[in-house]
PDB file of C-alpha atoms in Angstrom:
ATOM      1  CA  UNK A 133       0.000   0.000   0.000  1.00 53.00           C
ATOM      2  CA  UNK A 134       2.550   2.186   0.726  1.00 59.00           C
ATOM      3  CA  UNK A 135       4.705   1.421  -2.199  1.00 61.00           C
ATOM      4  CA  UNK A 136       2.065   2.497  -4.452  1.00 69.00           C
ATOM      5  CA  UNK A 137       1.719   6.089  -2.454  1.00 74.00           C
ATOM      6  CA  UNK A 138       5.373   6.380  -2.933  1.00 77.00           C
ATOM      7  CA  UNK A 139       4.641   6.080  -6.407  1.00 80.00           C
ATOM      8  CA  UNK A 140       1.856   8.572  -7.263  1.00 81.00           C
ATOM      9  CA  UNK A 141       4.004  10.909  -4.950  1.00 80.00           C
ATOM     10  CA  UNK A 142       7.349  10.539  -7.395  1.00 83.00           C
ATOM     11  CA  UNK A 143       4.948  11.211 -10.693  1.00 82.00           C
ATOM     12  CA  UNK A 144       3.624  14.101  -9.147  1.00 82.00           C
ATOM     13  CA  UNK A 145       7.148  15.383  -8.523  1.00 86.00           C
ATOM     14  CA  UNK A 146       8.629  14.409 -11.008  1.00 88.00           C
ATOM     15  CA  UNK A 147       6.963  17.155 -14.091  1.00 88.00           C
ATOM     16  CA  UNK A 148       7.820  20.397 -11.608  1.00 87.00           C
ATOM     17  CA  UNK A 149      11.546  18.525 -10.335  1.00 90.00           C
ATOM     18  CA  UNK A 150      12.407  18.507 -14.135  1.00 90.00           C
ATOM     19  CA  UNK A 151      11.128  21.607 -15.113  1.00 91.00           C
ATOM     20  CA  UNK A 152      13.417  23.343 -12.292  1.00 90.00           C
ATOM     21  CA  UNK A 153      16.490  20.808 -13.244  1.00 90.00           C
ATOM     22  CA  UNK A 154      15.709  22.330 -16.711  1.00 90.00           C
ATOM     23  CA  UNK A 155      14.909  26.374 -15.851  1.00 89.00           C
ATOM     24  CA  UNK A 156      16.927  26.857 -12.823  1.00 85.00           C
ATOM     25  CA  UNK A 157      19.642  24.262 -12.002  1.00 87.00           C
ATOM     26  CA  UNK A 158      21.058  24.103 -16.100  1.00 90.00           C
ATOM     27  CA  UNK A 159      21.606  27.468 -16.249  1.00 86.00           C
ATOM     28  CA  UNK A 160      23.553  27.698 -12.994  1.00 85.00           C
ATOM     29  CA  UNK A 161      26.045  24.647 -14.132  1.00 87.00           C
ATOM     30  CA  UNK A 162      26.040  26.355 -17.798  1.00 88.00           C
ATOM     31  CA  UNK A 163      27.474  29.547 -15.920  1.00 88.00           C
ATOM     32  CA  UNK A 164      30.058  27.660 -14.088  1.00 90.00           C
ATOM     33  CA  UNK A 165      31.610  26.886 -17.563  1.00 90.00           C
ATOM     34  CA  UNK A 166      31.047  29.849 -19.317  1.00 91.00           C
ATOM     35  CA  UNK A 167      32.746  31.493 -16.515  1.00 91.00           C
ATOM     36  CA  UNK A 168      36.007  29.426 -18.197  1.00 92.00           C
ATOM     37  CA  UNK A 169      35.937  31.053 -21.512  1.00 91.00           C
ATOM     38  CA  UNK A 170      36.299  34.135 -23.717  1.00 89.00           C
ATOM     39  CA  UNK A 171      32.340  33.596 -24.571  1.00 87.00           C
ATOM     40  CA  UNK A 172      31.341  36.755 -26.283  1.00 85.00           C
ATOM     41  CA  UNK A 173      27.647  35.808 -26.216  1.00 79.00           C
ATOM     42  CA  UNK A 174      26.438  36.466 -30.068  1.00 77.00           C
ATOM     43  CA  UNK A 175      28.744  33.577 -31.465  1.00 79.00           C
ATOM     44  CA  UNK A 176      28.689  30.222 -31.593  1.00 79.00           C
ATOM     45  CA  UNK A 177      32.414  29.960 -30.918  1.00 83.00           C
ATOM     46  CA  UNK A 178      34.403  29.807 -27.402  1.00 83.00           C
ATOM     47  CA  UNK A 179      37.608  29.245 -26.076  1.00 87.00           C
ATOM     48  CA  UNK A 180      38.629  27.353 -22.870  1.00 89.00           C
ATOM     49  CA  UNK A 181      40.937  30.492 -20.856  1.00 90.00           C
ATOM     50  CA  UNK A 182      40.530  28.733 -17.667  1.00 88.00           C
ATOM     51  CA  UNK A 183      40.769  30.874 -14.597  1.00 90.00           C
ATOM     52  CA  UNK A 184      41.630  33.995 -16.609  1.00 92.00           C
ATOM     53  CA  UNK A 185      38.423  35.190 -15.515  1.00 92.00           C
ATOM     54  CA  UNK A 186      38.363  35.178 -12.198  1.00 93.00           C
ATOM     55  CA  UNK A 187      41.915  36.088 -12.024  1.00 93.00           C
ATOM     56  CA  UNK A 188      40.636  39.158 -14.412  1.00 93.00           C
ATOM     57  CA  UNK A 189      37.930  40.015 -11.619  1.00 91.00           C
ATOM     58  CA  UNK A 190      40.612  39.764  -8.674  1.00 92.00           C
ATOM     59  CA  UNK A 191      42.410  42.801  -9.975  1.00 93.00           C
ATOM     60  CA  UNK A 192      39.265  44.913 -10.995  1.00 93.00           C
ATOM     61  CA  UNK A 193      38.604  47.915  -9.444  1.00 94.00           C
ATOM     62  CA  UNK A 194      34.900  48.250 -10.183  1.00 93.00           C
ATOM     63  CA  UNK A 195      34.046  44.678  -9.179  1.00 93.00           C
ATOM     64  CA  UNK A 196      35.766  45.789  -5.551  1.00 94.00           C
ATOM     65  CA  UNK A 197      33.943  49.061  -5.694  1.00 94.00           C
ATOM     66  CA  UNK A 198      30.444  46.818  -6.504  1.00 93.00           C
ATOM     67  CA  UNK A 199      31.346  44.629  -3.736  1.00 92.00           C
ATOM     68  CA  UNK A 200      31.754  47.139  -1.044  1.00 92.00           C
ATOM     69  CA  UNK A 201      28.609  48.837  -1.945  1.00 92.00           C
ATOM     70  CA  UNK A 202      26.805  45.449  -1.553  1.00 91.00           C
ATOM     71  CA  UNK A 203      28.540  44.681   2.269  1.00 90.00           C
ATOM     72  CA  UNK A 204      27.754  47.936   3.218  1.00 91.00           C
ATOM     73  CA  UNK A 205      23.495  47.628   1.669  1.00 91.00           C
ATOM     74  CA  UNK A 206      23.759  43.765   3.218  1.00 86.00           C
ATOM     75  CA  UNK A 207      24.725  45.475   6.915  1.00 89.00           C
ATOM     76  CA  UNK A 208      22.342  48.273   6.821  1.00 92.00           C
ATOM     77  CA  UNK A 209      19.520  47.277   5.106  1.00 92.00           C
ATOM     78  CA  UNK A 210      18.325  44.237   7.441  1.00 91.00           C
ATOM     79  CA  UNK A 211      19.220  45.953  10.541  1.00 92.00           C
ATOM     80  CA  UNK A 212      17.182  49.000   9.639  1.00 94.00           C
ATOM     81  CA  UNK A 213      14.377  47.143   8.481  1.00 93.00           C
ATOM     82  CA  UNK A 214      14.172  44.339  10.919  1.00 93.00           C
ATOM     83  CA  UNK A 215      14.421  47.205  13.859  1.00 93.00           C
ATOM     84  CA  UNK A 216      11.584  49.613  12.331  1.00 93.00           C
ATOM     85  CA  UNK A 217       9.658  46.303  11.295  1.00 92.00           C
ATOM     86  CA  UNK A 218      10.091  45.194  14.730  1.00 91.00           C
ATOM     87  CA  UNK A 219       9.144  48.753  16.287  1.00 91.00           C
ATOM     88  CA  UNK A 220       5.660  49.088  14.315  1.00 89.00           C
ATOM     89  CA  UNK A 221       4.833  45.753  15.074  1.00 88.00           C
ATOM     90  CA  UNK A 222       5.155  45.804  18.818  1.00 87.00           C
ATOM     91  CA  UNK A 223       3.378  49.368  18.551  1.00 86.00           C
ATOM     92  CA  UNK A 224       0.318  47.586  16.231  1.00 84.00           C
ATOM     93  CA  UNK A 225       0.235  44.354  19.234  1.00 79.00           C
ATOM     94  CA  UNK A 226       0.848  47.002  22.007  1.00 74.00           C
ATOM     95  CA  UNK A 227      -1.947  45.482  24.800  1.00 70.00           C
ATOM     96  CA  UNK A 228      -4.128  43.388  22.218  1.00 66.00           C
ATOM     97  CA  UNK A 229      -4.020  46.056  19.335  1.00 67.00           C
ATOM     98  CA  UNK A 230      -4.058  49.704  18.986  1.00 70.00           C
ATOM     99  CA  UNK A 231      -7.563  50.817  17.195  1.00 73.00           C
ATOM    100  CA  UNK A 232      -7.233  50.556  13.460  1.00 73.00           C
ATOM    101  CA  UNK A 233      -4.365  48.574  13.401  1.00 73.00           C
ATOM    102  CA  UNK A 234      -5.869  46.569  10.251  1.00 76.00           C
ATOM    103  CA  UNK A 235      -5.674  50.056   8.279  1.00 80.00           C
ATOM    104  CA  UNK A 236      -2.310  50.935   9.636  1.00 77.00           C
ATOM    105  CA  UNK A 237      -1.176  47.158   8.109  1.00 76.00           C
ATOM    106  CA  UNK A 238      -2.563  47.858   4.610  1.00 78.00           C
ATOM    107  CA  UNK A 239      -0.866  51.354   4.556  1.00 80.00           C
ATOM    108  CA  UNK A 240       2.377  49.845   5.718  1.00 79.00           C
ATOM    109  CA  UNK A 241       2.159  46.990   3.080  1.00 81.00           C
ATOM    110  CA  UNK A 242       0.936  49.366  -0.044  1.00 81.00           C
ATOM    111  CA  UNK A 243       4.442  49.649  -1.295  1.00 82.00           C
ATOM    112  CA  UNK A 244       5.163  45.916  -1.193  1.00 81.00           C
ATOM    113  CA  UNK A 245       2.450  45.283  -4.309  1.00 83.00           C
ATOM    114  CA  UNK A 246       4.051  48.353  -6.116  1.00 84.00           C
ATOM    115  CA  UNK A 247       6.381  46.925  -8.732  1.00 85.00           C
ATOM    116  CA  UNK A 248      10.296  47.664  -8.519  1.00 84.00           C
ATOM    117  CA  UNK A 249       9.584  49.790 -11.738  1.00 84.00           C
ATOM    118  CA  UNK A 250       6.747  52.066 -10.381  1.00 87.00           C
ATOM    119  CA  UNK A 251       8.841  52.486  -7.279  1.00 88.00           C
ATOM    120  CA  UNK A 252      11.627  53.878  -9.393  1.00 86.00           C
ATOM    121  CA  UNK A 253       9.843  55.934 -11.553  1.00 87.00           C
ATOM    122  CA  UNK A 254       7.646  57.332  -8.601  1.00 89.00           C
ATOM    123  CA  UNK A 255      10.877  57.757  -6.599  1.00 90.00           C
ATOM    124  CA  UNK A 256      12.663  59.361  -9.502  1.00 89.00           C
ATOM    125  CA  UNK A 257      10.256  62.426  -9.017  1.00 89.00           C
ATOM    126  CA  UNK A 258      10.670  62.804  -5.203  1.00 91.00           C
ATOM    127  CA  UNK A 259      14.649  62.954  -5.834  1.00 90.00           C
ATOM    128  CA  UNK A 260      14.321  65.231  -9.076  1.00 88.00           C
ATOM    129  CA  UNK A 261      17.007  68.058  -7.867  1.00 86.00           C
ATOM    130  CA  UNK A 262      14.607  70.876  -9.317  1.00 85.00           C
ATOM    131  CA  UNK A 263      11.274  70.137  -8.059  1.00 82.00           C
ATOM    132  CA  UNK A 264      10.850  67.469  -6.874  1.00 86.00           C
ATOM    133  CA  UNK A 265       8.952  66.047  -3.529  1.00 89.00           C
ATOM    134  CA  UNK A 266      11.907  65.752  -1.434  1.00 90.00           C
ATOM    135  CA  UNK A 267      13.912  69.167  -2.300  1.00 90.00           C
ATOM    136  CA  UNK A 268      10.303  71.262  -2.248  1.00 90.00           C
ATOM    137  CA  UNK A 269       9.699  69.829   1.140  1.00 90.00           C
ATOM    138  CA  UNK A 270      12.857  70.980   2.848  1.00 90.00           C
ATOM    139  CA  UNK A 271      12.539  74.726   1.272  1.00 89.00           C
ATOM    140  CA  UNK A 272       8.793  74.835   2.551  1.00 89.00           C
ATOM    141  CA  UNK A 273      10.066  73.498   5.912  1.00 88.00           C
ATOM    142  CA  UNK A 274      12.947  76.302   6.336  1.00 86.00           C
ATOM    143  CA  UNK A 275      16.096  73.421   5.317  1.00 86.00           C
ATOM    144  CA  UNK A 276      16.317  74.655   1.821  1.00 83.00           C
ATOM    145  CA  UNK A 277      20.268  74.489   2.798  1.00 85.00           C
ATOM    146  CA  UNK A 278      19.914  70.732   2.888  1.00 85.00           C
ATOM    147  CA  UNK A 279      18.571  70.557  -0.608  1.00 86.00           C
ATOM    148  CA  UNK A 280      20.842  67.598  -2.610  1.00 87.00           C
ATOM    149  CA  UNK A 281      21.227  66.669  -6.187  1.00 90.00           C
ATOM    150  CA  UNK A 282      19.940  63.132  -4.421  1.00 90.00           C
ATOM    151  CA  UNK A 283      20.850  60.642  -7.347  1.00 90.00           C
ATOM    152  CA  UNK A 284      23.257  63.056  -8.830  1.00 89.00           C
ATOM    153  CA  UNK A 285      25.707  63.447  -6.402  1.00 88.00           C
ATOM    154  CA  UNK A 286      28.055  60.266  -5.072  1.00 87.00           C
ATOM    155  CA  UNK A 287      27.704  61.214  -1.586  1.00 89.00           C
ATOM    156  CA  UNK A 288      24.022  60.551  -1.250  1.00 91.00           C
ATOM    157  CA  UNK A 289      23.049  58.396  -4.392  1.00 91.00           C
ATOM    158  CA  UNK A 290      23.617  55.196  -2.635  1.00 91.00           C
ATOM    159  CA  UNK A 291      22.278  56.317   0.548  1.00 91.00           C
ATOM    160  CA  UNK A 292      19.084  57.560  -1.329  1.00 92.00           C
ATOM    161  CA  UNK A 293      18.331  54.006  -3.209  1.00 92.00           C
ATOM    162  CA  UNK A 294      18.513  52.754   0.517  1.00 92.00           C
ATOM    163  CA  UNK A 295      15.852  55.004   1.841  1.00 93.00           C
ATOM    164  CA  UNK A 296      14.076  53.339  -0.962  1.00 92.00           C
ATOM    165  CA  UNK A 297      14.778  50.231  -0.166  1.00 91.00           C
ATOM    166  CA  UNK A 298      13.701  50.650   3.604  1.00 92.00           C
ATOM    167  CA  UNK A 299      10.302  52.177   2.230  1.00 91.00           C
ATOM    168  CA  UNK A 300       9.418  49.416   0.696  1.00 88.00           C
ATOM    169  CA  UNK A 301      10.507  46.448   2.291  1.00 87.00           C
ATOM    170  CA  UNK A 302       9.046  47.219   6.301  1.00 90.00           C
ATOM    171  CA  UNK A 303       5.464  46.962   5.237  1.00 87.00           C
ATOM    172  CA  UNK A 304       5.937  43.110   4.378  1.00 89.00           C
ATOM    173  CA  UNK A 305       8.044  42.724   7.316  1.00 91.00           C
ATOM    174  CA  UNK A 306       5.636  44.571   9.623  1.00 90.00           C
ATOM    175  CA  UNK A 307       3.189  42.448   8.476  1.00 88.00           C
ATOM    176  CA  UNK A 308       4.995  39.335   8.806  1.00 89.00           C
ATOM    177  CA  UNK A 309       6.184  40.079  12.513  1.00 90.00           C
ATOM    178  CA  UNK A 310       2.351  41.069  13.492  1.00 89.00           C
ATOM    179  CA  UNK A 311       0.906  37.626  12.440  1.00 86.00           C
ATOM    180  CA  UNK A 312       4.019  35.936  14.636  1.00 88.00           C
ATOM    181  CA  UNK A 313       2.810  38.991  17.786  1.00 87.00           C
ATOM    182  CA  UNK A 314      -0.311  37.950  17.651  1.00 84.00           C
ATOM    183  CA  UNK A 315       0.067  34.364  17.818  1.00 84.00           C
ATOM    184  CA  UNK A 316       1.359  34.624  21.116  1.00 84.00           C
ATOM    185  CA  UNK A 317      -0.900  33.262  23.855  1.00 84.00           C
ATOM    186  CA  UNK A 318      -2.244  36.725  25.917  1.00 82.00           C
ATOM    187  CA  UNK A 319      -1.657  34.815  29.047  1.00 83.00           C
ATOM    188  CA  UNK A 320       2.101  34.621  29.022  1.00 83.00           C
ATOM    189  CA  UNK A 321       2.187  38.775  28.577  1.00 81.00           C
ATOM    190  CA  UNK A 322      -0.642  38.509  31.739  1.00 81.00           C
ATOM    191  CA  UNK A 323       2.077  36.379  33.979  1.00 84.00           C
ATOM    192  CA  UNK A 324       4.907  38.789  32.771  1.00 81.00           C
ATOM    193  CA  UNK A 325       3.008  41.626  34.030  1.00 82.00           C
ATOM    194  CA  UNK A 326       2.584  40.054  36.877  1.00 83.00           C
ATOM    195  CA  UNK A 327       5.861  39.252  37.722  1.00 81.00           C
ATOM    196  CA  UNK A 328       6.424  42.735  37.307  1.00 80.00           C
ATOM    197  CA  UNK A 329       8.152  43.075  33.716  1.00 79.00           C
ATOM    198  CA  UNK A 330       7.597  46.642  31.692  1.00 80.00           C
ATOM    199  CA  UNK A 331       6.696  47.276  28.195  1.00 80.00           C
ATOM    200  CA  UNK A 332      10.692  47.021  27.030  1.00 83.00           C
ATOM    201  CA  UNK A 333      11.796  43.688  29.005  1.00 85.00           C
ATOM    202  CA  UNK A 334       8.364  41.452  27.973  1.00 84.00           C
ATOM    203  CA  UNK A 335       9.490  42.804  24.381  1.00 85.00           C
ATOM    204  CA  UNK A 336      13.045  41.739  24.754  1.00 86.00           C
ATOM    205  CA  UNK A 337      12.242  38.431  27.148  1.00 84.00           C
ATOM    206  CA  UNK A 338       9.211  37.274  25.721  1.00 84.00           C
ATOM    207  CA  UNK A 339       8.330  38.225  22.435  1.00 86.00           C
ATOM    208  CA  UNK A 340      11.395  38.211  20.178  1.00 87.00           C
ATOM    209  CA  UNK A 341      12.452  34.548  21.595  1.00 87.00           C
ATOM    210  CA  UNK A 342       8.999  33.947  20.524  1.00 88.00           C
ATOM    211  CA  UNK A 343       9.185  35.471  16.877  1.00 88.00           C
ATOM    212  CA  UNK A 344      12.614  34.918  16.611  1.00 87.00           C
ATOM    213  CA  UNK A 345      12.017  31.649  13.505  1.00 86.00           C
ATOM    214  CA  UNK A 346      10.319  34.858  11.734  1.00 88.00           C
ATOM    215  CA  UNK A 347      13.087  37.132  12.051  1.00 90.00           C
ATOM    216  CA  UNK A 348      15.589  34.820  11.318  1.00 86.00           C
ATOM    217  CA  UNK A 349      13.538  34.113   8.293  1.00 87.00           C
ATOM    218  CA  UNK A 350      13.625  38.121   7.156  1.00 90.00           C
ATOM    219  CA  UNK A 351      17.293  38.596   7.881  1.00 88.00           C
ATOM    220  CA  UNK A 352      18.390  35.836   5.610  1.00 85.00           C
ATOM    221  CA  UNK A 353      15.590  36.953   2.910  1.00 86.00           C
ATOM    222  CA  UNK A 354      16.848  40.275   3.212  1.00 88.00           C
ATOM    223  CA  UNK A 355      20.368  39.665   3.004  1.00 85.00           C
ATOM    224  CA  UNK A 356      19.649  37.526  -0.145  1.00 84.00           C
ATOM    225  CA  UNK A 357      18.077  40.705  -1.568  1.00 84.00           C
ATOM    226  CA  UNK A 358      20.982  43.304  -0.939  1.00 84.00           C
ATOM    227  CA  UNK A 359      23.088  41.399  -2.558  1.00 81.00           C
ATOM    228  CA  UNK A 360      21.076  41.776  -5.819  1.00 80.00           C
ATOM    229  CA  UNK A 361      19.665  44.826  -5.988  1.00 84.00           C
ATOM    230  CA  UNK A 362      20.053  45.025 -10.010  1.00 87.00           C
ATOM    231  CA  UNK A 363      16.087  45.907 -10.216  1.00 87.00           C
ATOM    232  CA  UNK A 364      16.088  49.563  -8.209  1.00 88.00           C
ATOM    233  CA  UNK A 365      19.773  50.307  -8.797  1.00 89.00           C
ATOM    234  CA  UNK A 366      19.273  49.812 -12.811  1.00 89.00           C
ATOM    235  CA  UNK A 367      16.257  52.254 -12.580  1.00 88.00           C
ATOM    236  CA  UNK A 368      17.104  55.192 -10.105  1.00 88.00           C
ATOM    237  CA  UNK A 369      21.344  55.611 -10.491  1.00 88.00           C
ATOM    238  CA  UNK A 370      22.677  58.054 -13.053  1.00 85.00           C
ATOM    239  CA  UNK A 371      24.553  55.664 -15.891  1.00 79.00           C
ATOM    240  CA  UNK A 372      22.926  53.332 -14.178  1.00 83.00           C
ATOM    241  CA  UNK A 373      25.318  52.573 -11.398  1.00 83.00           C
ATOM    242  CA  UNK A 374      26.429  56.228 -11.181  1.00 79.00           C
ATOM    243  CA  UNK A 375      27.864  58.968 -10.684  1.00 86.00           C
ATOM    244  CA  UNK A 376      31.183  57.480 -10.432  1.00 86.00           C
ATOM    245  CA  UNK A 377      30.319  53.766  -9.577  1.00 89.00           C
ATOM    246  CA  UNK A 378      28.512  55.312  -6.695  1.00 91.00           C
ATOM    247  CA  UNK A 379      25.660  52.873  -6.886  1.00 91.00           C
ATOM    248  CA  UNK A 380      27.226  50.247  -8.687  1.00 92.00           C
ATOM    249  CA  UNK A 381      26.443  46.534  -7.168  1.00 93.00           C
ATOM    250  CA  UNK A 382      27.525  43.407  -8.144  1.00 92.00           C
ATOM    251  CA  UNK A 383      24.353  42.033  -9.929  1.00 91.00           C
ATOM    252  CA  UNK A 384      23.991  45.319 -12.477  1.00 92.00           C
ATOM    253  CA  UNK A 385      27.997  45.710 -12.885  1.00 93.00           C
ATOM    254  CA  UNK A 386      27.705  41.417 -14.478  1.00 93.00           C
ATOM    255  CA  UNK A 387      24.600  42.885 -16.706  1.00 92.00           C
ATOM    256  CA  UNK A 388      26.287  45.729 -18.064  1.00 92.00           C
ATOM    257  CA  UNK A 389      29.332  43.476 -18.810  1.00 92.00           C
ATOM    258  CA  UNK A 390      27.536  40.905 -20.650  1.00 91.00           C
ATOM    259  CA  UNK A 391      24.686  42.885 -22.079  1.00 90.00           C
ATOM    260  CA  UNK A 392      26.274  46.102 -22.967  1.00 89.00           C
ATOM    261  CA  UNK A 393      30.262  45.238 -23.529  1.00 89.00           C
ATOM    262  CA  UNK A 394      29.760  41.579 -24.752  1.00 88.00           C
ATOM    263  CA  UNK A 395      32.128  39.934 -22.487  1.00 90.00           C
ATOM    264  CA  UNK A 396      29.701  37.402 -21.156  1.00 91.00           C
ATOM    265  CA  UNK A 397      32.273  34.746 -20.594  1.00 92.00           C
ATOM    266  CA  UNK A 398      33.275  37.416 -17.554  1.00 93.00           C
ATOM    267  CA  UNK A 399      29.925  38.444 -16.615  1.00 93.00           C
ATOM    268  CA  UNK A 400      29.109  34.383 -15.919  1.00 92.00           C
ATOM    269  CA  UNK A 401      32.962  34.686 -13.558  1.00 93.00           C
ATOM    270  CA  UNK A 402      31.139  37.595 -11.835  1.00 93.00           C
ATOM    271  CA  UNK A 403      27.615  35.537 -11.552  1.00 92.00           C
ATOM    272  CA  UNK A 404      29.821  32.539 -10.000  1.00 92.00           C
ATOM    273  CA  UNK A 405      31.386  34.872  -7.295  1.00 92.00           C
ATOM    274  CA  UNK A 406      28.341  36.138  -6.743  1.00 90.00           C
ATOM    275  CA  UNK A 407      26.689  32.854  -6.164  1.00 89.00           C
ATOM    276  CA  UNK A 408      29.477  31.897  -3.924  1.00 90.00           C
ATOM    277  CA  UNK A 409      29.178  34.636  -1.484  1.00 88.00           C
ATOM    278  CA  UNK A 410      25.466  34.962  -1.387  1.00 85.00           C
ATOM    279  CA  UNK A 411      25.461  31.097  -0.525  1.00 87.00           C
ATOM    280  CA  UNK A 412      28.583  31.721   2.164  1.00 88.00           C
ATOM    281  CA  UNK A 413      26.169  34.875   4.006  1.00 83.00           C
ATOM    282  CA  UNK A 414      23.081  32.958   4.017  1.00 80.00           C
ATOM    283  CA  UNK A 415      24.722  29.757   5.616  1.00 84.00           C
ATOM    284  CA  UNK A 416      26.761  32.628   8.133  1.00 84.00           C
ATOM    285  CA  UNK A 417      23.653  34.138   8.789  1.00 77.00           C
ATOM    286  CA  UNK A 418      21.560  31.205  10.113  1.00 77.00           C
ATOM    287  CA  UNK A 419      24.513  30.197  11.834  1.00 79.00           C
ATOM    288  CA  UNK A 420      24.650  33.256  13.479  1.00 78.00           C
ATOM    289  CA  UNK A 421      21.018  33.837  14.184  1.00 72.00           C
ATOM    290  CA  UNK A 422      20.355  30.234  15.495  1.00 70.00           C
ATOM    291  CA  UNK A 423      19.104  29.595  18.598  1.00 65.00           C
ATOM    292  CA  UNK A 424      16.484  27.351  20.502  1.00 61.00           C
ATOM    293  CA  UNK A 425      13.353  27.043  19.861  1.00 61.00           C
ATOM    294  CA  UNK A 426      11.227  28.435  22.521  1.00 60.00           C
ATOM    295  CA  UNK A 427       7.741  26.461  22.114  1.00 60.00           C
ATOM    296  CA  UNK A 428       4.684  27.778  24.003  1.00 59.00           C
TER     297      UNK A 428
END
């Protein structure tokens, strides 16, 4: 009997197991060779360089430059969104649920079902230098002094795609972290009050041991996603990945090398280091976040 359930399992499997074998897993393996030639991507003929590549990327500036802007979006970006994820949240759950939390959820989450296009474009005319949102705010306010060429200028182009980032990505997370607050049994918040915790330490002792599976979860999700970036980097930066390499990342500096100079044999040696250290931070990262479950 339970041979032939074994059975009509595997068939089911086995159409959507190919299809990703085919879709996903081929082209990963056919980038780990490519990487090993002089592939120029509109002819049929390659040759083997071996690590010439990667030896090629090793000594490149701009791949360094990519890479540094990547650690520094892969630090920030989950801590600030995690910690303002995890403030609203604990605000929205504060003593059973502020009054019209359900409307505060669907205003944080809006910008979640917004593409990554709209959310340039729409953020392109809050940075516009001459008027847009941003700069017209701060002369209304009195801070015309603080008024930036946002995207234009190196010093703040990076830190403005952030800001984007962070606007869009808390609403999911808020979301996320309120379905894991609200799971939690009111009577365990009853006996901390009892035993005389305060608003900060039943946060800190009781409910983010509680969530912690769902922020775990985030962090590595969100990691993942600063290392790419190619989406909101291609459509907000100057060049794109200007002024200067200012925004450049990883993910749109391999695009513009196969795509725009040709050399896709180095773009794949860029996707393979790329694969390697997003696999490497995600491992690090639920190493580093793991602890024990707390059950309740």
């Amino acid at each position: 009997m339970h041979h032939g359930k074994y059975r009509f399992v595997l068939s089911l499997l086995l159409v959507p197991v190919g299809l990703y074998a085919v879709f996903v897993i081929s082209p990963y393996l056919q980038a780990f060779s490519i990487a090993l030639t002089d592939w120029q991507g509109m002819t049929a003929e390659s040759h083997f360089i071996g690590f010439d590549n990667f030896v090629k990327l090793f000594h490149d500036p701009v791949f360094w430059t990519a890479l540094r802007h990547n650690v520094f979006l892969l630090v920030s970006i989950p801590l600030v969104i995690v910690s303002l994820s995890l403030f609203f949240s604990a605000m929205l759950n504060y003593q059973g649920g502020v009054p019209g939390s359900r409307i505060y959820k669907v205003v944080y989450f809006f910008p979640s079902v917004l593409s990554i296009a709209v959310v340039g474009v729409l953020w392109q005319f809050v940075f516009e230098p001459r008027n847009g949102l941003l700069n017209g705010f701060l002369q209304a306010v009195g801070l015309g002094d603080l008024r930036q060429i946002w995207l234009g200028d190196g010093k703040t182009a990076l830190g403005s795609i952030m800001a984007v980032v962070v606007w869009g990505g808390v609403g999911f997370y808020v979301v996320l972290f309120t379905a894991a607050m609200s799971a939690i049994p009111k009577d365990l918040y009853e006996a901390a009050l009892l035993d005389g915790a305060g608003p900060w330490q039943s946060f800190w002792r009781l409910t983010l041991p509680l969530i912690w599976g769902s922020v775990q979860v985030a962090i590595a999700y969100l990691v993942i996603g600063a290392l790419d970036m190619f989406a909101l980097v291609q459509v907000l930066s100057v060049g794109p990945g200007g002024p200067d390499d200012a925004t450049q990342v990883i993910s749109l500096y391999m695009y513009t090398n196969a795509f725009t100079y040709g050399n896709f044999g180095y773009a794949a040696a860029i996707g393979v280091a790329l694969f390697a250290i997003n696999l490497i931070l995600t491992l690090l990262t639920f190493r580093l976040t793991r602890r024990e479950r707390v059950e309740y």
